[in-house]
Amino acid sequence: MKYAVLNRGDDISVSLTETFHRLANGQGLICDDEEPEIVLSIGGDGTMLQAFHRYVGQLDRIAFVGIHTGHLGFYADWKPNEIELLVQLMAENRSKDQIYPRIVKYPLIELQLDGEDTGKRTYIALNEFTLKGVENTLVAQIDINDELFEMFRGDGICVSTPSGSTAYNKSLGGAMVHPSIPSIQLAEIASINNRVFRTLGSSLILPKHHHFDIHPRKKQKLLLTVDHVNIPIDHFRSIRCRVADQTVTFIRYRPFPFWNRVREAFLGYDEHGHYNV
């Protein structure tokens, strides 16, 4: 099996990377940064986002695994002291009960930016993308399935995947969506409501067969952020958003229930009702 490792760059993540290489070599695993079968992220969810975008062109043949070296992440299910067990399971590639490993696929966002000077560009997001005004508020028309839905004025718009619904989207009052549901969610960032501009005021969840478009209503400097990447844009005709045809693949060597992660991250206690302070 061929693998690649990306780490956060801090001392513990670098040390774990060296340990992983040593253990993997002893188990016959092959390091291949160009065409890996499994990509290991050592750090946090931000490190996983970097790994995802590095290999975004190979999503159809790559699976991701995460080791978290800080707080529990939504993408990283292994702890530093479990690295030897992880390497062993990767080498064996089959549990004794024949249940694991399991392949889990999460939906992604595809956004197509139609720029006045640059033409059409396509981006893929694992967590979310945001569109914000730089010097002034964002003023835009929102169409759903090619029909006018609302006129937006405010700080910006956040569009998230189900797996990214626990991130920025949650802080905006959006719903948390299970990653098994192919959908995208649109949440407002400080919208302004008056006689001219009126928005729904709550997040929208669109299914896979729907799309929506963002049309700017005036010339304005904007900042498009796709996951962790900032993309300044001056003028564009529209941004089309939909559930991407591609999915991201995670390989599970043991259970990692989504709602358990939500409970531990936001409510602070484990399955036994004990608080993790």
GROMACS .gro file of C-alpha atoms in nm:
model
  277
    1MET     CA    1   0.000   0.000   0.000
    2LYS     CA    2   0.127   0.347  -0.093
    3TYR     CA    3   0.078   0.640   0.143
    4ALA     CA    4   0.164   1.007   0.190
    5VAL     CA    5   0.180   1.217   0.507
    6LEU     CA    6   0.108   1.587   0.561
    7ASN     CA    7   0.162   1.740   0.904
    8ARG     CA    8   0.088   2.070   1.077
    9GLY     CA    9   0.456   2.157   1.119
   10ASP     CA   10   0.467   2.179   1.498
   11ASP     CA   11   0.713   1.967   1.698
   12ILE     CA   12   0.471   1.691   1.797
   13SER     CA   13   0.328   1.656   1.445
   14VAL     CA   14   0.676   1.640   1.287
   15SER     CA   15   0.786   1.383   1.547
   16LEU     CA   16   0.476   1.170   1.481
   17THR     CA   17   0.544   1.187   1.107
   18GLU     CA   18   0.893   1.048   1.161
   19THR     CA   19   0.753   0.775   1.385
   20PHE     CA   20   0.488   0.686   1.130
   21HIS     CA   21   0.745   0.654   0.849
   22ARG     CA   22   0.960   0.427   1.064
   23LEU     CA   23   0.670   0.202   1.165
   24ALA     CA   24   0.523   0.198   0.814
   25ASN     CA   25   0.855   0.096   0.662
   26GLY     CA   26   0.871  -0.194   0.907
   27GLN     CA   27   0.524  -0.307   0.792
   28GLY     CA   28   0.608  -0.288   0.421
   29LEU     CA   29   0.406   0.025   0.347
   30ILE     CA   30   0.549   0.247   0.073
   31CYS     CA   31   0.577   0.626   0.095
   32ASP     CA   32   0.468   0.789  -0.233
   33ASP     CA   33   0.387   1.160  -0.225
   34GLU     CA   34   0.287   1.172  -0.591
   35GLU     CA   35   0.036   0.887  -0.624
   36PRO     CA   36  -0.062   0.761  -0.277
   37GLU     CA   37  -0.356   0.535  -0.203
   38ILE     CA   38  -0.397   0.674   0.149
   39VAL     CA   39  -0.315   1.027   0.265
   40LEU     CA   40  -0.246   1.066   0.637
   41SER     CA   41  -0.307   1.408   0.795
   42ILE     CA   42  -0.126   1.472   1.125
   43GLY     CA   43  -0.243   1.786   1.303
   44GLY     CA   44  -0.598   1.919   1.307
   45ASP     CA   45  -0.888   1.978   1.072
   46GLY     CA   46  -0.690   2.261   0.908
   47THR     CA   47  -0.418   2.012   0.819
   48MET     CA   48  -0.681   1.785   0.666
   49LEU     CA   49  -0.808   2.074   0.454
   50GLN     CA   50  -0.454   2.132   0.326
   51ALA     CA   51  -0.416   1.762   0.247
   52PHE     CA   52  -0.751   1.761   0.067
   53HIS     CA   53  -0.659   2.056  -0.157
   54ARG     CA   54  -0.316   1.918  -0.232
   55TYR     CA   55  -0.470   1.599  -0.367
   56VAL     CA   56  -0.801   1.740  -0.491
   57GLY     CA   57  -0.720   1.623  -0.843
   58GLN     CA   58  -0.691   1.261  -0.727
   59LEU     CA   59  -1.006   1.225  -0.516
   60ASP     CA   60  -1.129   0.928  -0.718
   61ARG     CA   61  -0.834   0.713  -0.608
   62ILE     CA   62  -0.731   0.845  -0.264
   63ALA     CA   63  -0.865   0.790   0.089
   64PHE     CA   64  -0.782   1.013   0.387
   65VAL     CA   65  -0.701   0.931   0.751
   66GLY     CA   66  -0.639   1.183   1.030
   67ILE     CA   67  -0.436   1.186   1.352
   68HIS     CA   68  -0.518   1.485   1.573
   69THR     CA   69  -0.241   1.641   1.779
   70GLY     CA   70  -0.461   1.898   1.951
   71HIS     CA   71  -0.829   1.896   2.033
   72LEU     CA   72  -1.057   1.632   1.883
   73GLY     CA   73  -1.118   1.708   1.517
   74PHE     CA   74  -1.414   1.626   1.299
   75TYR     CA   75  -1.190   1.467   1.036
   76ALA     CA   76  -0.915   1.322   1.257
   77ASP     CA   77  -1.017   1.018   1.461
   78TRP     CA   78  -0.679   0.885   1.582
   79LYS     CA   79  -0.475   0.999   1.882
   80PRO     CA   80  -0.094   1.026   1.887
   81ASN     CA   81  -0.053   0.729   2.124
   82GLU     CA   82  -0.247   0.507   1.880
   83ILE     CA   83  -0.011   0.548   1.585
   84GLU     CA   84   0.137   0.199   1.617
   85LEU     CA   85  -0.211   0.042   1.609
   86LEU     CA   86  -0.307   0.251   1.306
   87VAL     CA   87   0.000   0.140   1.110
   88GLN     CA   88  -0.073  -0.223   1.197
   89LEU     CA   89  -0.434  -0.197   1.080
   90MET     CA   90  -0.328  -0.021   0.760
   91ALA     CA   91  -0.078  -0.300   0.688
   92GLU     CA   92  -0.329  -0.578   0.761
   93ASN     CA   93  -0.610  -0.392   0.580
   94ARG     CA   94  -0.870  -0.621   0.739
   95SER     CA   95  -0.997  -0.654   1.095
   96LYS     CA   96  -1.050  -0.991   1.261
   97ASP     CA   97  -1.427  -0.956   1.237
   98GLN     CA   98  -1.397  -0.861   0.868
   99ILE     CA   99  -1.596  -0.540   0.930
  100TYR     CA  100  -1.317  -0.286   0.888
  101PRO     CA  101  -1.175  -0.103   0.707
  102ARG     CA  102  -1.480   0.081   0.580
  103ILE     CA  103  -1.495   0.341   0.307
  104VAL     CA  104  -1.692   0.655   0.394
  105LYS     CA  105  -1.772   0.915   0.129
  106TYR     CA  106  -1.869   1.276   0.210
  107PRO     CA  107  -2.029   1.528  -0.030
  108LEU     CA  108  -1.842   1.836  -0.150
  109ILE     CA  109  -1.930   2.180  -0.288
  110GLU     CA  110  -1.862   2.278  -0.646
  111LEU     CA  111  -1.863   2.650  -0.719
  112GLN     CA  112  -1.818   2.796  -1.064
  113LEU     CA  113  -1.699   3.155  -1.071
  114ASP     CA  114  -1.781   3.343  -1.391
  115GLY     CA  115  -1.543   3.640  -1.397
  116GLU     CA  116  -1.568   3.932  -1.634
  117ASP     CA  117  -1.195   3.919  -1.709
  118THR     CA  118  -1.097   3.565  -1.616
  119GLY     CA  119  -1.383   3.360  -1.758
  120LYS     CA  120  -1.516   3.055  -1.575
  121ARG     CA  121  -1.318   2.892  -1.295
  122THR     CA  122  -1.427   2.594  -1.087
  123TYR     CA  123  -1.339   2.530  -0.722
  124ILE     CA  124  -1.413   2.239  -0.488
  125ALA     CA  125  -1.463   2.287  -0.112
  126LEU     CA  126  -1.449   2.027   0.164
  127ASN     CA  127  -1.580   2.251   0.446
  128GLU     CA  128  -1.726   2.571   0.306
  129PHE     CA  129  -1.675   2.880   0.100
  130THR     CA  130  -1.756   3.235   0.199
  131LEU     CA  131  -1.811   3.548  -0.008
  132LYS     CA  132  -1.763   3.879   0.172
  133GLY     CA  133  -1.742   4.247   0.086
  134VAL     CA  134  -1.395   4.397   0.137
  135GLU     CA  135  -1.465   4.771   0.153
  136ASN     CA  136  -1.844   4.768   0.173
  137THR     CA  137  -2.127   4.528   0.236
  138LEU     CA  138  -2.199   4.253  -0.015
  139VAL     CA  139  -2.494   4.332  -0.240
  140ALA     CA  140  -2.614   4.036  -0.446
  141GLN     CA  141  -2.915   3.866  -0.600
  142ILE     CA  142  -2.967   3.502  -0.501
  143ASP     CA  143  -3.136   3.275  -0.755
  144ILE     CA  144  -3.241   2.918  -0.675
  145ASN     CA  145  -3.278   2.688  -0.976
  146ASP     CA  146  -3.259   2.989  -1.209
  147GLU     CA  147  -3.541   3.180  -1.037
  148LEU     CA  148  -3.507   3.489  -0.818
  149PHE     CA  149  -3.519   3.400  -0.450
  150GLU     CA  150  -3.396   3.707  -0.259
  151MET     CA  151  -3.193   4.026  -0.272
  152PHE     CA  152  -2.909   4.010  -0.022
  153ARG     CA  153  -2.725   4.292   0.151
  154GLY     CA  154  -2.492   4.221   0.440
  155ASP     CA  155  -2.142   4.119   0.541
  156GLY     CA  156  -2.144   3.803   0.330
  157ILE     CA  157  -2.264   3.453   0.255
  158CYS     CA  158  -2.136   3.118   0.379
  159VAL     CA  159  -2.204   2.796   0.189
  160SER     CA  160  -2.111   2.472   0.362
  161THR     CA  161  -2.100   2.100   0.304
  162PRO     CA  162  -2.266   1.866   0.559
  163SER     CA  163  -1.927   1.781   0.712
  164GLY     CA  164  -1.845   2.153   0.719
  165SER     CA  165  -2.178   2.243   0.879
  166THR     CA  166  -2.016   2.211   1.224
  167ALA     CA  167  -1.764   2.486   1.144
  168TYR     CA  168  -1.831   2.850   1.044
  169ASN     CA  169  -2.187   2.762   0.945
  170LYS     CA  170  -2.274   2.664   1.302
  171SER     CA  171  -2.148   2.996   1.440
  172LEU     CA  172  -2.387   3.169   1.197
  173GLY     CA  173  -2.685   2.977   1.336
  174GLY     CA  174  -2.693   2.717   1.060
  175ALA     CA  175  -2.803   2.358   1.110
  176MET     CA  176  -2.566   2.066   1.158
  177VAL     CA  177  -2.626   1.814   0.878
  178HIS     CA  178  -2.516   1.451   0.876
  179PRO     CA  179  -2.249   1.392   0.608
  180SER     CA  180  -2.448   1.104   0.457
  181ILE     CA  181  -2.697   1.359   0.316
  182PRO     CA  182  -2.579   1.502  -0.021
  183SER     CA  183  -2.664   1.870   0.022
  184ILE     CA  184  -2.528   2.222   0.056
  185GLN     CA  185  -2.628   2.487   0.309
  186LEU     CA  186  -2.644   2.862   0.258
  187ALA     CA  187  -2.614   3.080   0.569
  188GLU     CA  188  -2.626   3.459   0.590
  189ILE     CA  189  -2.348   3.663   0.750
  190ALA     CA  190  -2.501   3.972   0.920
  191SER     CA  191  -2.774   4.042   0.663
  192ILE     CA  192  -2.945   4.381   0.647
  193ASN     CA  193  -3.324   4.383   0.624
  194ASN     CA  194  -3.519   4.696   0.524
  195ARG     CA  195  -3.770   4.818   0.261
  196VAL     CA  196  -3.526   4.752  -0.022
  197PHE     CA  197  -3.344   4.439   0.091
  198ARG     CA  198  -3.518   4.155   0.267
  199THR     CA  199  -3.378   3.808   0.328
  200LEU     CA  200  -3.521   3.488   0.468
  201GLY     CA  201  -3.309   3.526   0.781
  202SER     CA  202  -3.239   3.155   0.825
  203SER     CA  203  -3.010   2.907   0.656
  204LEU     CA  204  -3.123   2.709   0.352
  205ILE     CA  205  -3.038   2.345   0.281
  206LEU     CA  206  -3.050   2.246  -0.085
  207PRO     CA  207  -3.048   1.886  -0.211
  208LYS     CA  208  -2.809   1.749  -0.470
  209HIS     CA  209  -3.032   1.814  -0.771
  210HIS     CA  210  -3.069   2.186  -0.688
  211HIS     CA  211  -2.832   2.475  -0.747
  212PHE     CA  212  -2.822   2.844  -0.668
  213ASP     CA  213  -2.648   3.145  -0.819
  214ILE     CA  214  -2.503   3.459  -0.661
  215HIS     CA  215  -2.519   3.766  -0.888
  216PRO     CA  216  -2.352   4.091  -0.771
  217ARG     CA  217  -2.573   4.397  -0.803
  218LYS     CA  218  -2.291   4.650  -0.829
  219LYS     CA  219  -1.916   4.679  -0.887
  220GLN     CA  220  -1.752   4.582  -0.560
  221LYS     CA  221  -1.433   4.436  -0.418
  222LEU     CA  222  -1.501   4.094  -0.275
  223LEU     CA  223  -1.310   3.820  -0.098
  224LEU     CA  224  -1.388   3.460  -0.187
  225THR     CA  225  -1.251   3.207   0.064
  226VAL     CA  226  -1.257   2.839  -0.033
  227ASP     CA  227  -1.186   2.643   0.285
  228HIS     CA  228  -0.856   2.803   0.397
  229VAL     CA  229  -0.765   2.972   0.064
  230ASN     CA  230  -0.841   3.343   0.009
  231ILE     CA  231  -0.920   3.451  -0.347
  232PRO     CA  232  -0.964   3.831  -0.398
  233ILE     CA  233  -1.201   3.914  -0.684
  234ASP     CA  234  -1.300   4.253  -0.825
  235HIS     CA  235  -1.573   4.187  -1.077
  236PHE     CA  236  -1.769   3.874  -1.161
  237ARG     CA  237  -2.097   3.791  -1.326
  238SER     CA  238  -2.204   3.505  -1.105
  239ILE     CA  239  -2.109   3.218  -0.877
  240ARG     CA  240  -2.300   2.894  -0.929
  241CYS     CA  241  -2.309   2.658  -0.630
  242ARG     CA  242  -2.412   2.295  -0.619
  243VAL     CA  243  -2.326   1.957  -0.468
  244ALA     CA  244  -2.018   1.838  -0.654
  245ASP     CA  245  -2.012   1.518  -0.858
  246GLN     CA  246  -1.690   1.425  -0.675
  247THR     CA  247  -1.688   1.302  -0.317
  248VAL     CA  248  -1.408   1.282  -0.059
  249THR     CA  249  -1.321   0.938   0.076
  250PHE     CA  250  -1.221   0.858   0.433
  251ILE     CA  251  -1.106   0.513   0.536
  252ARG     CA  252  -1.222   0.395   0.878
  253TYR     CA  253  -1.041   0.123   1.070
  254ARG     CA  254  -1.288   0.151   1.360
  255PRO     CA  255  -1.618   0.332   1.439
  256PHE     CA  256  -1.615   0.714   1.426
  257PRO     CA  257  -1.984   0.821   1.456
  258PHE     CA  258  -2.060   1.177   1.347
  259TRP     CA  259  -2.300   1.253   1.633
  260ASN     CA  260  -2.045   1.129   1.888
  261ARG     CA  261  -1.804   1.389   1.750
  262VAL     CA  262  -2.071   1.659   1.775
  263ARG     CA  263  -2.149   1.565   2.134
  264GLU     CA  264  -1.787   1.559   2.245
  265ALA     CA  265  -1.695   1.880   2.061
  266PHE     CA  266  -1.990   2.099   2.159
  267LEU     CA  267  -2.147   1.941   2.466
  268GLY     CA  268  -1.823   1.828   2.627
  269TYR     CA  269  -1.904   1.479   2.748
  270ASP     CA  270  -1.849   1.123   2.628
  271GLU     CA  271  -2.084   0.831   2.571
  272HIS     CA  272  -2.085   0.758   2.947
  273GLY     CA  273  -2.198   1.108   3.037
  274HIS     CA  274  -1.858   1.212   3.171
  275TYR     CA  275  -1.743   1.565   3.095
  276ASN     CA  276  -1.413   1.598   2.911
  277VAL     CA  277  -1.266   1.917   3.048
   0.00000   0.00000   0.00000
